[in-house]
Tab-separated table of C-alpha atoms in Angstrom:
chain	number	residue	atom	x	y	z
A	1	MET	CA	121.805	42.420	50.137
A	2	THR	CA	123.190	41.455	47.118
A	3	ILE	CA	122.043	38.757	44.024
A	4	SER	CA	124.400	37.540	40.896
A	5	ILE	CA	122.475	36.743	38.079
A	6	THR	CA	124.017	34.632	34.988
A	7	ILE	CA	122.793	35.429	31.667
A	8	LYS	CA	123.346	32.483	28.910
A	9	GLN	CA	121.795	32.299	25.274
A	10	ALA	CA	120.462	29.765	24.328
A	11	ASP	CA	119.032	28.360	20.882
A	12	ASN	CA	115.547	26.018	20.841
A	13	PHE	CA	115.490	25.792	24.807
A	14	SER	CA	111.710	25.858	25.326
A	15	PHE	CA	110.337	22.359	26.875
A	16	THR	CA	107.937	21.031	29.098
A	17	GLY	CA	107.666	18.833	31.846
A	18	VAL	CA	110.488	17.388	33.897
A	19	LYS	CA	113.731	16.352	31.930
A	20	THR	CA	116.495	14.210	34.294
A	21	LEU	CA	119.709	13.962	33.527
A	22	SER	CA	122.341	10.853	33.946
A	23	ASN	CA	123.751	9.860	36.480
A	24	ASP	CA	121.786	11.649	38.909
A	25	LEU	CA	123.478	14.584	38.722
A	26	GLY	CA	120.036	16.528	38.843
A	27	LEU	CA	117.366	17.989	37.063
A	28	ILE	CA	115.211	20.462	34.935
A	29	GLU	CA	111.255	21.329	35.348
A	30	ARG	CA	109.167	23.702	33.774
A	31	ASP	CA	107.440	25.846	36.944
A	32	GLY	CA	104.966	28.126	34.125
A	33	ASP	CA	105.158	31.357	32.760
A	34	LEU	CA	105.453	35.182	33.505
A	35	THR	CA	104.817	38.226	32.056
A	36	PHE	CA	106.370	41.577	31.858
A	37	ASN	CA	108.207	44.626	29.738
A	38	HIS	CA	106.171	42.720	27.081
A	39	ASP	CA	107.950	39.212	26.768
A	40	ILE	CA	107.050	36.161	28.231
A	41	PHE	CA	109.512	34.114	30.556
A	42	GLU	CA	109.619	30.518	31.008
A	43	LYS	CA	110.031	29.728	34.704
A	44	TYR	CA	111.835	26.155	35.520
A	45	LYS	CA	113.056	24.762	38.459
A	46	CYS	CA	116.870	23.124	38.402
A	47	LYS	CA	118.742	20.712	40.400
A	48	PHE	CA	122.249	19.495	40.217
A	49	ASN	CA	124.489	18.005	42.503
A	50	HIS	CA	127.800	20.133	41.770
A	51	GLN	CA	131.211	18.659	42.620
A	52	PHE	CA	133.137	21.237	44.691
A	53	THR	CA	136.955	21.778	44.589
A	54	GLU	CA	138.015	22.991	47.564
A	55	GLU	CA	139.268	22.488	51.009
A	56	ILE	CA	136.911	21.963	53.733
A	57	VAL	CA	136.250	20.522	57.340
A	58	VAL	CA	133.916	17.448	57.916
A	59	GLU	CA	132.493	15.959	61.095
A	60	VAL	CA	131.085	12.346	61.177
A	61	GLU	CA	130.584	9.272	63.508
A	62	THR	CA	134.228	8.370	62.677
A	63	GLY	CA	135.686	11.536	63.611
A	64	ILE	CA	136.782	15.274	61.905
A	65	TYR	CA	138.194	14.924	58.375
A	66	THR	CA	139.866	17.221	55.989
A	67	VAL	CA	138.258	16.575	52.139
A	68	THR	CA	139.186	18.360	48.661
A	69	ASN	CA	136.308	17.187	46.869
A	70	TYR	CA	132.867	17.175	47.573
A	71	LYS	CA	129.137	17.237	46.134
A	72	LYS	CA	126.937	19.103	47.051
A	73	VAL	CA	122.588	19.839	46.033
A	74	LYS	CA	122.228	23.470	44.821
A	75	SER	CA	118.507	24.220	43.470
A	76	PHE	CA	117.525	27.354	41.528
A	77	ASP	CA	115.562	29.106	39.412
A	78	LEU	CA	116.076	29.933	35.525
A	79	PHE	CA	113.854	32.074	33.199
A	80	TYR	CA	113.693	31.953	29.434
A	81	SER	CA	113.320	34.757	27.364
A	82	ARG	CA	111.274	33.342	24.595
A	83	ASN	CA	111.847	36.967	22.612
A	84	ASN	CA	115.435	37.409	23.494
A	85	ASN	CA	116.486	33.749	23.475
A	86	LEU	CA	118.092	34.504	26.390
A	87	LEU	CA	118.317	32.420	29.822
A	88	PHE	CA	118.516	34.129	33.359
A	89	PHE	CA	120.309	31.719	36.252
A	90	ILE	CA	119.449	32.741	39.688
A	91	ALA	CA	122.622	30.766	41.007
A	92	PRO	CA	126.663	31.156	41.487
A	93	ASN	CA	128.421	31.178	37.863
A	94	LYS	CA	130.375	28.335	38.807
A	95	VAL	CA	127.195	26.130	39.221
A	96	VAL	CA	125.433	27.853	35.920
A	97	ASN	CA	128.591	26.939	34.068
A	98	ALA	CA	128.790	23.059	35.437
A	99	TYR	CA	124.919	22.784	34.581
A	100	CYS	CA	124.669	24.498	30.750
A	101	LYS	CA	127.606	22.045	29.817
A	102	GLN	CA	125.288	18.702	31.174
A	103	LEU	CA	122.348	20.201	30.070
A	104	HIS	CA	124.103	20.118	26.451
A	105	ASN	CA	125.507	16.589	26.855
A	106	ASP	CA	122.285	15.302	28.186
A	107	LEU	CA	119.312	16.807	26.393
A	108	GLY	CA	121.852	18.740	23.752
A	109	ILE	CA	120.555	22.190	24.773
A	110	THR	CA	122.652	24.601	23.292
A	111	ILE	CA	123.607	27.445	25.388
A	112	HIS	CA	126.220	30.293	24.533
A	113	ASN	CA	127.923	32.693	26.854
A	114	TYR	CA	126.938	35.906	27.060
A	115	THR	CA	129.285	39.233	26.469
A	116	PHE	CA	128.270	42.381	27.388
A	117	ASP	CA	129.895	45.666	25.660
A	118	PHE	CA	131.727	47.823	28.703
A	119	LEU	CA	132.489	50.656	26.199
A	120	ARG	CA	128.807	50.580	24.978
A	121	ILE	CA	127.216	50.555	28.571
A	122	VAL	CA	130.176	52.982	30.082
A	123	ARG	CA	128.908	56.101	26.860
A	124	LEU	CA	124.611	55.327	27.441
A	125	GLN	CA	124.937	55.328	31.418
A	126	ASN	CA	128.340	57.847	32.285
A	127	SER	CA	128.110	56.899	35.966
A	128	THR	CA	130.891	54.818	36.662
A	129	LYS	CA	131.821	54.060	40.112
A	130	VAL	CA	134.440	50.966	39.919
A	131	VAL	CA	136.656	49.129	36.527
A	132	ASN	CA	138.418	46.423	36.954
A	133	PHE	CA	140.952	45.084	33.821
A	134	LYS	CA	143.843	43.131	33.402
A	135	VAL	CA	147.169	44.397	32.954
A	136	GLU	CA	150.382	43.062	31.716
A	137	ASP	CA	152.579	43.482	34.444
A	138	ILE	CA	155.164	41.044	35.529
A	139	HIS	CA	153.761	41.908	39.865
A	140	ILE	CA	150.425	42.243	39.107
A	141	ASP	CA	147.533	40.682	37.149
A	142	ASN	CA	144.697	43.378	37.977
A	143	LYS	CA	144.298	47.048	38.365
A	144	THR	CA	140.937	48.186	39.719
A	145	PHE	CA	140.305	51.830	39.670
A	146	ASN	CA	137.172	53.477	42.012
A	147	GLY	CA	135.308	56.804	42.314
A	148	VAL	CA	133.389	59.717	40.603
A	149	ASP	CA	134.216	60.130	36.780
A	150	VAL	CA	136.421	56.832	36.357
A	151	GLU	CA	135.688	56.340	33.634
A	152	ASN	CA	137.785	59.548	32.563
A	153	ASN	CA	140.980	57.944	33.670
A	154	ASP	CA	143.646	57.196	30.916
A	155	GLU	CA	144.174	54.042	31.871
A	156	VAL	CA	140.633	53.092	32.398
A	157	LYS	CA	139.969	54.438	29.072
A	158	GLU	CA	142.537	52.393	27.398
A	159	ALA	CA	141.222	49.328	28.844
A	160	LEU	CA	137.242	49.997	27.737
A	161	ALA	CA	138.794	50.845	24.099
A	162	ASN	CA	140.941	47.794	24.426
A	163	ASP	CA	138.053	45.231	25.518
A	164	LYS	CA	140.243	44.547	28.846
A	165	ALA	CA	137.968	45.239	31.129
A	166	THR	CA	136.770	42.440	33.371
A	167	TYR	CA	134.587	44.301	36.213
A	168	MET	CA	132.650	47.526	36.764
A	169	VAL	CA	130.180	48.923	38.635
A	170	LEU	CA	127.490	51.433	37.628
A	171	ASN	CA	125.412	53.807	39.859
A	172	MET	CA	121.721	53.681	37.493
A	173	ASP	CA	118.231	54.690	36.988
A	174	VAL	CA	116.746	51.100	36.569
A	175	ALA	CA	112.831	51.219	35.473
A	176	ASN	CA	112.993	54.517	37.120
A	177	GLU	CA	114.607	53.436	40.305
A	178	PRO	CA	118.237	54.240	41.446
A	179	ARG	CA	120.140	50.629	41.488
A	180	SER	CA	124.111	49.999	42.232
A	181	ILE	CA	124.692	47.459	39.712
A	182	GLY	CA	128.129	45.130	38.674
A	183	PHE	CA	128.721	43.779	35.569
A	184	SER	CA	131.329	41.239	34.503
A	185	LYS	CA	132.603	39.930	31.341
A	186	LYS	CA	131.462	36.191	32.347
A	187	GLY	CA	127.637	37.244	31.751
A	188	ILE	CA	127.280	38.122	35.423
A	189	ILE	CA	124.742	41.238	36.410
A	190	VAL	CA	125.234	42.007	40.148
A	191	ILE	CA	122.109	43.869	41.898
A	192	GLN	CA	123.691	45.540	45.197
A	193	ASN	CA	120.244	46.753	46.268
A	194	LYS	CA	117.247	45.037	48.119
A	195	ILE	CA	114.344	44.123	46.136
A	196	TYR	CA	110.815	43.328	47.478
A	197	ALA	CA	108.282	40.698	45.411
A	198	THR	CA	104.658	42.328	44.959
A	199	GLY	CA	101.664	40.734	43.492
A	200	GLU	CA	102.836	42.390	40.422
A	201	VAL	CA	106.366	41.889	40.415
A	202	PRO	CA	106.456	38.365	41.844
A	203	GLU	CA	110.466	37.836	40.542
A	204	PRO	CA	111.643	41.574	41.017
A	205	TYR	CA	115.189	40.806	40.677
A	206	LEU	CA	114.604	39.098	37.151
A	207	LYS	CA	113.046	41.815	36.151
A	208	CYS	CA	115.641	44.277	37.444
A	209	ALA	CA	118.428	42.461	35.768
A	210	HIS	CA	115.825	42.730	32.551
A	211	ASP	CA	115.500	46.152	32.937
A	212	ILE	CA	118.759	46.571	32.645
A	213	LEU	CA	119.641	45.323	29.397
A	214	LEU	CA	116.342	47.353	28.017
A	215	ALA	CA	118.213	50.412	29.947
A	216	ILE	CA	121.610	49.528	28.848
A	217	ARG	CA	119.846	48.620	25.292
A	218	ALA	CA	121.455	45.345	25.303
A	219	ILE	CA	117.589	43.914	24.049
A	220	ASP	CA	114.580	46.410	22.616
């Protein structure tokens, strides 16, 4: 099972109750707090009527049609770290970006993108399996290298040094557990392991993401 968590930074995010978005686009509702790793996480339930632009086939009473634009309600959880002013969205990145824009427009909440320092992560972990990076070539846009010690490849070294890498996968020890973790330059953590909830850890993927940030020294 693969779970992606999009991380953002926020200013003055905390609020209580239910806030609705304009034009019936959705809502955000406070749903209690969680505490772990010496941090308090405010939980929010989110709904967003997101517009998708892609071709699909739909069947209705009058027949079968092809449409290129449609709306779909997405429900997901959002967690706000008080200590670090970070937002953790357990939702697709496209939905998250559109939702954040709507939160800013309707509620005046300022939300910033979060960027990983890939070179720092590689130096700290030294267990990279996959690196994808942009290239300036008339035939291709990206290259992907994978394998043991891929970070020692000369092209990969150059891409990391010049901040060209866009995605990488590492084997990591996260809170004393072996994990396979993907990092996107867009501020996305991809957890490639199944993690089960327990009474002590009701949101295991949130905790894993926070543990990862601690492991790469992105937060204290």
